[in-house]
CSV table of C-alpha atoms in Angstrom, one decimal:
chain,number,residue,atom,x,y,z
A,230,UNK,CA,114.5,114.4,132.6
A,231,UNK,CA,111.3,112.7,133.8
A,232,UNK,CA,109.3,115.2,131.8
A,233,UNK,CA,111.3,114.2,128.7
A,234,UNK,CA,110.7,110.5,129.5
A,235,UNK,CA,107.0,111.1,129.6
A,236,UNK,CA,107.1,112.8,126.2
A,237,UNK,CA,109.2,109.9,124.8
A,238,UNK,CA,106.2,107.6,124.5
A,239,UNK,CA,102.9,108.4,122.9
A,240,UNK,CA,99.9,106.6,121.5
A,241,UNK,CA,100.4,107.1,117.7
A,242,UNK,CA,97.4,108.1,115.6
A,243,UNK,CA,95.9,105.9,113.0
A,244,UNK,CA,95.7,102.8,115.3
A,245,UNK,CA,94.1,99.8,113.6
A,246,UNK,CA,93.5,96.3,114.7
A,247,UNK,CA,96.7,95.3,113.0
A,248,UNK,CA,98.8,98.0,114.8
A,249,UNK,CA,97.0,98.5,118.1
A,250,UNK,CA,99.4,96.2,119.9
A,251,UNK,CA,102.5,97.2,118.1
A,252,UNK,CA,105.3,98.4,120.4
A,253,UNK,CA,108.2,100.2,118.9
A,254,UNK,CA,111.2,102.2,120.2
A,255,UNK,CA,112.8,104.6,117.8
A,256,UNK,CA,116.4,105.7,118.7
A,257,UNK,CA,118.1,108.2,116.3
A,258,UNK,CA,121.3,110.0,116.7
A,259,UNK,CA,124.6,111.0,115.1
A,260,UNK,CA,127.3,108.4,114.5
A,261,UNK,CA,129.2,107.3,117.6
A,262,UNK,CA,126.7,108.8,120.0
A,263,UNK,CA,125.9,105.7,121.9
A,264,UNK,CA,122.6,104.9,120.3
A,265,UNK,CA,123.4,101.2,119.7
A,266,UNK,CA,124.3,100.8,123.4
A,267,UNK,CA,120.9,102.3,124.4
A,268,UNK,CA,119.1,100.1,121.9
A,269,UNK,CA,120.7,96.9,123.2
A,270,UNK,CA,120.0,98.0,126.8
A,271,UNK,CA,116.3,98.5,126.0
A,272,UNK,CA,116.0,95.3,124.0
A,273,UNK,CA,117.5,93.2,126.8
A,274,UNK,CA,115.2,94.8,129.4
A,275,UNK,CA,111.9,94.3,127.4
A,276,UNK,CA,112.7,91.2,125.3
A,277,UNK,CA,112.8,93.3,122.1
A,278,UNK,CA,114.4,92.9,118.7
A,279,UNK,CA,117.1,95.4,117.7
A,280,UNK,CA,116.4,96.6,114.1
A,281,UNK,CA,118.9,98.6,112.0
A,282,UNK,CA,118.0,102.0,110.6
A,283,UNK,CA,121.5,102.9,109.2
A,284,UNK,CA,121.9,102.9,105.5
A,285,UNK,CA,125.6,101.7,105.6
A,286,UNK,CA,125.2,99.0,108.2
A,287,UNK,CA,123.1,96.9,105.8
A,288,UNK,CA,126.2,96.0,103.8
A,289,UNK,CA,127.6,92.5,104.4
A,290,UNK,CA,131.2,93.2,103.8
A,291,UNK,CA,131.6,96.2,106.0
A,292,UNK,CA,131.0,95.1,109.6
A,293,UNK,CA,134.0,96.9,111.2
A,294,UNK,CA,134.2,100.1,109.2
A,295,UNK,CA,130.4,100.8,109.6
A,296,UNK,CA,130.5,99.9,113.3
A,297,UNK,CA,127.9,97.2,113.1
A,298,UNK,CA,127.1,95.4,116.4
A,299,UNK,CA,129.7,92.9,117.4
A,300,UNK,CA,128.9,89.2,117.5
A,301,UNK,CA,128.9,89.4,121.3
A,302,UNK,CA,126.2,92.1,121.2
A,303,UNK,CA,124.2,90.2,118.7
A,304,UNK,CA,124.2,87.2,121.1
A,305,UNK,CA,122.6,89.4,123.8
A,306,UNK,CA,119.5,90.2,121.8
A,307,UNK,CA,118.1,89.4,118.3
A,308,UNK,CA,119.3,91.8,115.6
A,309,UNK,CA,117.8,92.3,112.2
A,310,UNK,CA,118.7,94.1,108.9
A,311,UNK,CA,122.4,94.2,109.7
A,312,UNK,CA,124.8,93.0,106.9
A,313,UNK,CA,122.0,91.4,104.9
A,314,UNK,CA,122.8,93.2,101.6
A,315,UNK,CA,125.8,92.7,99.3
A,316,UNK,CA,127.8,95.8,98.7
A,317,UNK,CA,127.5,95.4,95.0
A,318,UNK,CA,123.7,96.1,95.3
A,319,UNK,CA,122.1,99.5,95.5
A,320,UNK,CA,119.8,99.8,98.5
A,321,UNK,CA,116.9,102.3,98.4
A,322,UNK,CA,114.6,103.6,101.1
A,323,UNK,CA,111.8,101.7,99.4
A,324,UNK,CA,113.6,98.4,99.8
A,325,UNK,CA,114.4,99.3,103.4
A,326,UNK,CA,110.7,99.8,104.1
A,327,UNK,CA,109.9,96.4,102.5
A,328,UNK,CA,112.6,94.7,104.6
A,329,UNK,CA,111.4,96.5,107.8
A,330,UNK,CA,107.8,95.5,107.2
A,331,UNK,CA,108.9,91.9,106.8
A,332,UNK,CA,110.9,92.0,110.1
A,333,UNK,CA,107.9,93.6,111.9
A,334,UNK,CA,105.7,90.7,110.8
A,335,UNK,CA,108.3,88.1,111.6
A,336,UNK,CA,108.8,89.5,115.1
A,337,UNK,CA,105.2,90.5,115.8
A,338,UNK,CA,104.5,90.3,119.6
A,339,UNK,CA,108.0,91.6,120.5
A,340,UNK,CA,109.0,95.2,120.9
A,341,UNK,CA,110.8,96.6,117.9
A,342,UNK,CA,113.9,98.6,118.9
A,343,UNK,CA,114.8,100.5,115.8
A,344,UNK,CA,118.1,102.3,115.9
A,345,UNK,CA,120.3,104.2,113.5
A,346,UNK,CA,121.4,107.5,112.0
A,347,UNK,CA,119.7,107.6,108.7
A,348,UNK,CA,117.0,110.2,109.0
A,349,UNK,CA,115.3,109.3,105.8
A,350,UNK,CA,114.6,105.8,107.1
A,351,UNK,CA,112.9,107.3,110.2
A,352,UNK,CA,110.8,109.7,108.1
A,353,UNK,CA,109.7,106.9,105.7
A,354,UNK,CA,108.8,104.4,108.5
A,355,UNK,CA,106.7,107.0,110.4
A,356,UNK,CA,105.4,109.2,107.5
A,357,UNK,CA,105.3,106.8,104.5
A,358,UNK,CA,107.0,106.9,101.2
A,359,UNK,CA,106.0,108.4,97.9
A,360,UNK,CA,105.2,105.7,95.3
A,361,UNK,CA,107.9,106.6,92.7
A,362,UNK,CA,108.2,104.1,89.9
A,363,UNK,CA,111.6,102.4,89.4
A,364,UNK,CA,114.2,104.6,87.8
A,365,UNK,CA,115.4,103.7,84.3
A,366,UNK,CA,118.9,102.4,84.7
A,367,UNK,CA,120.1,104.4,81.7
A,368,UNK,CA,118.8,107.5,83.3
A,369,UNK,CA,120.5,106.7,86.6
A,370,UNK,CA,123.8,106.0,84.8
A,371,UNK,CA,123.5,109.3,83.0
A,372,UNK,CA,123.1,111.3,86.2
A,373,UNK,CA,125.8,109.4,88.0
A,374,UNK,CA,128.2,110.4,85.2
A,375,UNK,CA,126.9,113.9,85.3
A,376,UNK,CA,127.6,114.1,89.0
A,377,UNK,CA,131.2,113.1,88.5
A,378,UNK,CA,131.8,115.9,86.0
A,379,UNK,CA,129.5,118.7,87.2
A,380,UNK,CA,129.7,120.8,90.4
A,381,UNK,CA,127.1,120.4,93.1
A,382,UNK,CA,126.0,124.0,92.5
A,383,UNK,CA,125.5,123.4,88.8
A,384,UNK,CA,123.4,120.2,89.5
A,385,UNK,CA,121.3,122.2,91.9
A,386,UNK,CA,120.7,124.9,89.2
A,387,UNK,CA,119.4,122.1,86.9
A,388,UNK,CA,117.0,121.1,89.6
A,389,UNK,CA,115.5,124.6,89.5
A,390,UNK,CA,114.2,123.9,86.0
A,391,UNK,CA,112.6,120.5,86.6
A,392,UNK,CA,111.5,120.7,90.3
A,393,UNK,CA,111.4,124.3,91.6
A,394,UNK,CA,109.8,123.1,94.9
A,395,UNK,CA,112.7,120.8,95.8
A,396,UNK,CA,115.2,123.3,94.4
A,397,UNK,CA,114.0,125.6,97.2
A,398,UNK,CA,114.2,122.9,99.9
A,399,UNK,CA,117.5,121.2,99.1
A,400,UNK,CA,120.9,122.6,99.8
A,401,UNK,CA,123.3,122.6,96.8
A,402,UNK,CA,125.7,120.4,98.7
A,403,UNK,CA,123.0,117.7,99.4
A,404,UNK,CA,124.2,116.0,96.3
A,405,UNK,CA,122.5,112.7,96.9
A,406,UNK,CA,119.0,114.1,97.2
A,407,UNK,CA,119.5,116.6,94.4
A,408,UNK,CA,120.6,113.7,92.2
A,409,UNK,CA,117.7,111.6,93.2
A,410,UNK,CA,115.3,114.5,92.3
A,411,UNK,CA,116.9,114.9,88.9
A,412,UNK,CA,116.7,111.1,88.2
A,413,UNK,CA,113.0,111.0,89.1
A,414,UNK,CA,112.1,114.0,87.0
A,415,UNK,CA,114.0,112.7,84.1
A,416,UNK,CA,112.8,109.1,84.3
A,417,UNK,CA,109.1,109.7,85.2
A,418,UNK,CA,108.4,113.1,83.6
A,419,UNK,CA,107.1,114.3,86.9
A,420,UNK,CA,108.8,116.3,89.7
A,421,UNK,CA,109.7,114.3,92.8
A,422,UNK,CA,107.9,116.9,94.8
A,423,UNK,CA,104.6,115.8,93.1
A,424,UNK,CA,105.3,112.2,93.9
A,425,UNK,CA,105.9,113.0,97.5
A,426,UNK,CA,102.4,114.5,97.9
A,427,UNK,CA,101.0,111.0,97.9
A,428,UNK,CA,102.6,108.7,100.4
A,429,UNK,CA,102.2,105.0,101.2
A,430,UNK,CA,101.0,103.9,104.7
A,431,UNK,CA,103.9,104.0,107.0
A,432,UNK,CA,104.8,100.7,108.8
A,433,UNK,CA,105.1,102.6,112.2
A,434,UNK,CA,101.7,104.2,112.3
A,435,UNK,CA,100.0,103.0,115.4
A,436,UNK,CA,100.4,101.4,118.8
A,437,UNK,CA,102.8,102.4,121.6
A,438,UNK,CA,105.9,104.1,120.2
A,439,UNK,CA,108.8,105.6,122.2
A,440,UNK,CA,111.3,107.9,120.5
A,441,UNK,CA,114.5,109.6,121.5
A,442,UNK,CA,117.4,111.4,119.8
A,443,UNK,CA,120.9,111.1,121.2
A,444,UNK,CA,122.3,114.6,121.7
A,445,UNK,CA,125.9,114.5,123.0
A,446,UNK,CA,128.0,117.5,123.6
A,447,UNK,CA,130.2,118.4,120.5
A,448,UNK,CA,133.6,117.9,122.3
A,449,UNK,CA,132.4,114.5,123.7
A,450,UNK,CA,131.3,113.3,120.3
A,451,UNK,CA,134.5,114.4,118.6
A,452,UNK,CA,136.6,112.6,121.1
A,453,UNK,CA,134.5,109.5,120.8
A,454,UNK,CA,134.6,109.5,117.0
A,455,UNK,CA,138.4,109.7,117.2
A,456,UNK,CA,138.7,106.9,119.7
A,457,UNK,CA,136.2,104.7,117.9
A,458,UNK,CA,137.7,105.0,114.5
A,459,UNK,CA,141.2,104.3,115.8
A,460,UNK,CA,139.9,101.2,117.6
A,461,UNK,CA,138.2,100.1,114.3
A,462,UNK,CA,141.4,100.6,112.3
A,463,UNK,CA,143.4,98.6,114.9
A,464,UNK,CA,140.7,95.9,115.2
A,465,UNK,CA,140.7,94.7,111.6
A,466,UNK,CA,139.4,97.8,109.8
A,467,UNK,CA,142.5,98.0,107.5
A,468,UNK,CA,142.2,94.3,106.6
A,469,UNK,CA,138.5,94.8,105.9
A,470,UNK,CA,139.2,97.8,103.7
A,471,UNK,CA,141.8,95.7,101.8
A,472,UNK,CA,139.4,92.9,101.2
A,473,UNK,CA,136.7,95.4,100.2
A,474,UNK,CA,139.0,97.1,97.7
A,475,UNK,CA,139.8,93.8,96.1
A,476,UNK,CA,136.1,93.4,95.1
A,477,UNK,CA,136.6,96.0,92.4
A,478,UNK,CA,133.2,97.5,92.9
A,479,UNK,CA,131.8,100.5,91.0
A,480,UNK,CA,133.0,103.7,92.9
A,481,UNK,CA,129.5,105.2,92.4
A,482,UNK,CA,127.9,102.5,94.6
A,483,UNK,CA,126.7,103.7,98.0
A,484,UNK,CA,128.8,101.2,100.0
A,485,UNK,CA,131.9,102.6,98.3
A,486,UNK,CA,131.1,106.0,99.8
A,487,UNK,CA,130.6,104.9,103.4
A,488,UNK,CA,132.4,107.3,105.7
A,489,UNK,CA,136.0,106.3,106.2
A,490,UNK,CA,136.0,103.5,103.6
A,491,UNK,CA,137.6,105.4,100.7
A,492,UNK,CA,140.4,106.6,103.1
A,493,UNK,CA,141.1,103.2,104.5
A,494,UNK,CA,141.0,101.6,101.1
A,495,UNK,CA,143.7,104.1,100.0
A,496,UNK,CA,145.8,103.2,103.0
A,497,UNK,CA,145.3,99.4,102.2
A,498,UNK,CA,146.6,100.0,98.7
A,499,UNK,CA,149.6,101.9,100.0
A,500,UNK,CA,148.6,105.2,98.5
A,501,UNK,CA,148.6,107.1,101.8
A,502,UNK,CA,150.0,106.4,105.3
A,503,UNK,CA,147.6,104.7,107.7
A,504,UNK,CA,147.7,107.6,110.1
A,505,UNK,CA,146.9,110.0,107.4
A,506,UNK,CA,144.0,107.9,106.4
A,507,UNK,CA,142.7,107.7,109.9
A,508,UNK,CA,142.9,111.4,110.4
A,509,UNK,CA,141.0,112.0,107.1
A,510,UNK,CA,138.4,109.5,108.1
A,511,UNK,CA,137.9,111.0,111.6
A,512,UNK,CA,137.5,114.5,110.0
A,513,UNK,CA,135.0,113.1,107.5
A,514,UNK,CA,133.1,111.4,110.3
A,515,UNK,CA,132.9,114.5,112.4
A,516,UNK,CA,131.6,116.5,109.4
A,517,UNK,CA,129.0,113.7,108.8
A,518,UNK,CA,127.9,113.8,112.4
A,519,UNK,CA,127.4,117.6,112.2
A,520,UNK,CA,125.1,117.1,109.1
A,521,UNK,CA,123.2,114.4,111.0
A,522,UNK,CA,122.7,116.7,114.0
A,523,UNK,CA,121.4,119.5,111.7
A,524,UNK,CA,119.0,117.0,110.1
A,525,UNK,CA,117.7,115.8,113.5
A,526,UNK,CA,117.3,119.3,114.8
A,527,UNK,CA,115.2,120.3,111.8
A,528,UNK,CA,113.2,117.1,111.2
A,529,UNK,CA,112.9,115.7,114.7
A,530,UNK,CA,112.5,118.9,116.8
A,531,UNK,CA,109.8,117.4,119.0
A,532,UNK,CA,111.7,114.2,119.8
A,533,UNK,CA,113.1,114.0,123.4
A,534,UNK,CA,116.9,114.4,123.6
A,535,UNK,CA,119.3,112.3,125.7
A,536,UNK,CA,122.9,113.2,126.5
A,537,UNK,CA,124.7,109.8,126.4
A,538,UNK,CA,127.5,111.2,128.7
A,539,UNK,CA,125.0,111.4,131.6
A,540,UNK,CA,125.3,107.7,132.6
A,541,UNK,CA,122.6,107.9,135.4
A,542,UNK,CA,120.0,109.4,132.9
A,543,UNK,CA,121.1,106.9,130.2
A,544,UNK,CA,120.2,104.0,132.5
A,545,UNK,CA,117.0,105.7,133.6
A,546,UNK,CA,115.9,106.1,130.0
A,547,UNK,CA,116.6,102.5,129.2
A,548,UNK,CA,114.7,101.3,132.2
A,549,UNK,CA,111.7,103.7,131.6
A,550,UNK,CA,111.3,102.9,127.9
A,551,UNK,CA,111.6,99.2,128.5
A,552,UNK,CA,109.0,99.3,131.2
A,553,UNK,CA,106.6,101.1,128.9
A,554,UNK,CA,107.1,98.4,126.2
A,555,UNK,CA,106.1,95.5,128.5
């Protein structure tokens, strides 16, 4: 464990006068793995600011069903980029990076404790983002409709024609990224893989940076997912789903696809029993967690791992990282 702790912090390359004093803690992990608790513990110990890196927790109307920090937790340390976007808006990785850079400037001098389960956000903040022009809304609407009426395998085959490189990299079931690649190729006339060759300067590119991936045992995580979702449903999740459904938003919007939200909206409308909706949401959440774990295993292989069930190590990691940020 101590060896892992030593590897958790490194002096990042590309240090400039602007970034030399930057202190950042990056905490990734699957949903319900305890990463928010670790982030809060670190922030309290080092006077840091907790910054969201979860693509669903940005939406204002979904506090409960996306497991955003409670008002009590938010009172213990400053929190940023939670619930700051209306659910009727699209929210891209590029917009997230802009928001993150603004928060880093606003809170300069305090450690940034960045926590979430969206791997693309971590990639973008540490590796930069390709400078893709805005997508024509008519093109986006066309591909959204195509996705509704075409199988994932068929969409993936279309990608082979316009972007063979990403066709080879992306799984047919990774519909969101396949769709993004098709939109970019259609709107810009260039494959997304070409745009990705030239990246912007990442906001987390120098200074003292600690990183860790939460790696719970599968049974522990499955039990926690079940317990947490049932608690969310009993703690106002059904009412939140009812209010969210009443907004009448486009089903294609990202917020409408948040894990568990479609199931709970169906229950709120009386289309299915609440218990049936909870079971479906728990199953979907477990499947999502498995996809996250696969992504972290492939993309963050060199990040130290932490088992959140090991309470003694959990506290030791929080203490150690906080000390390094002071």
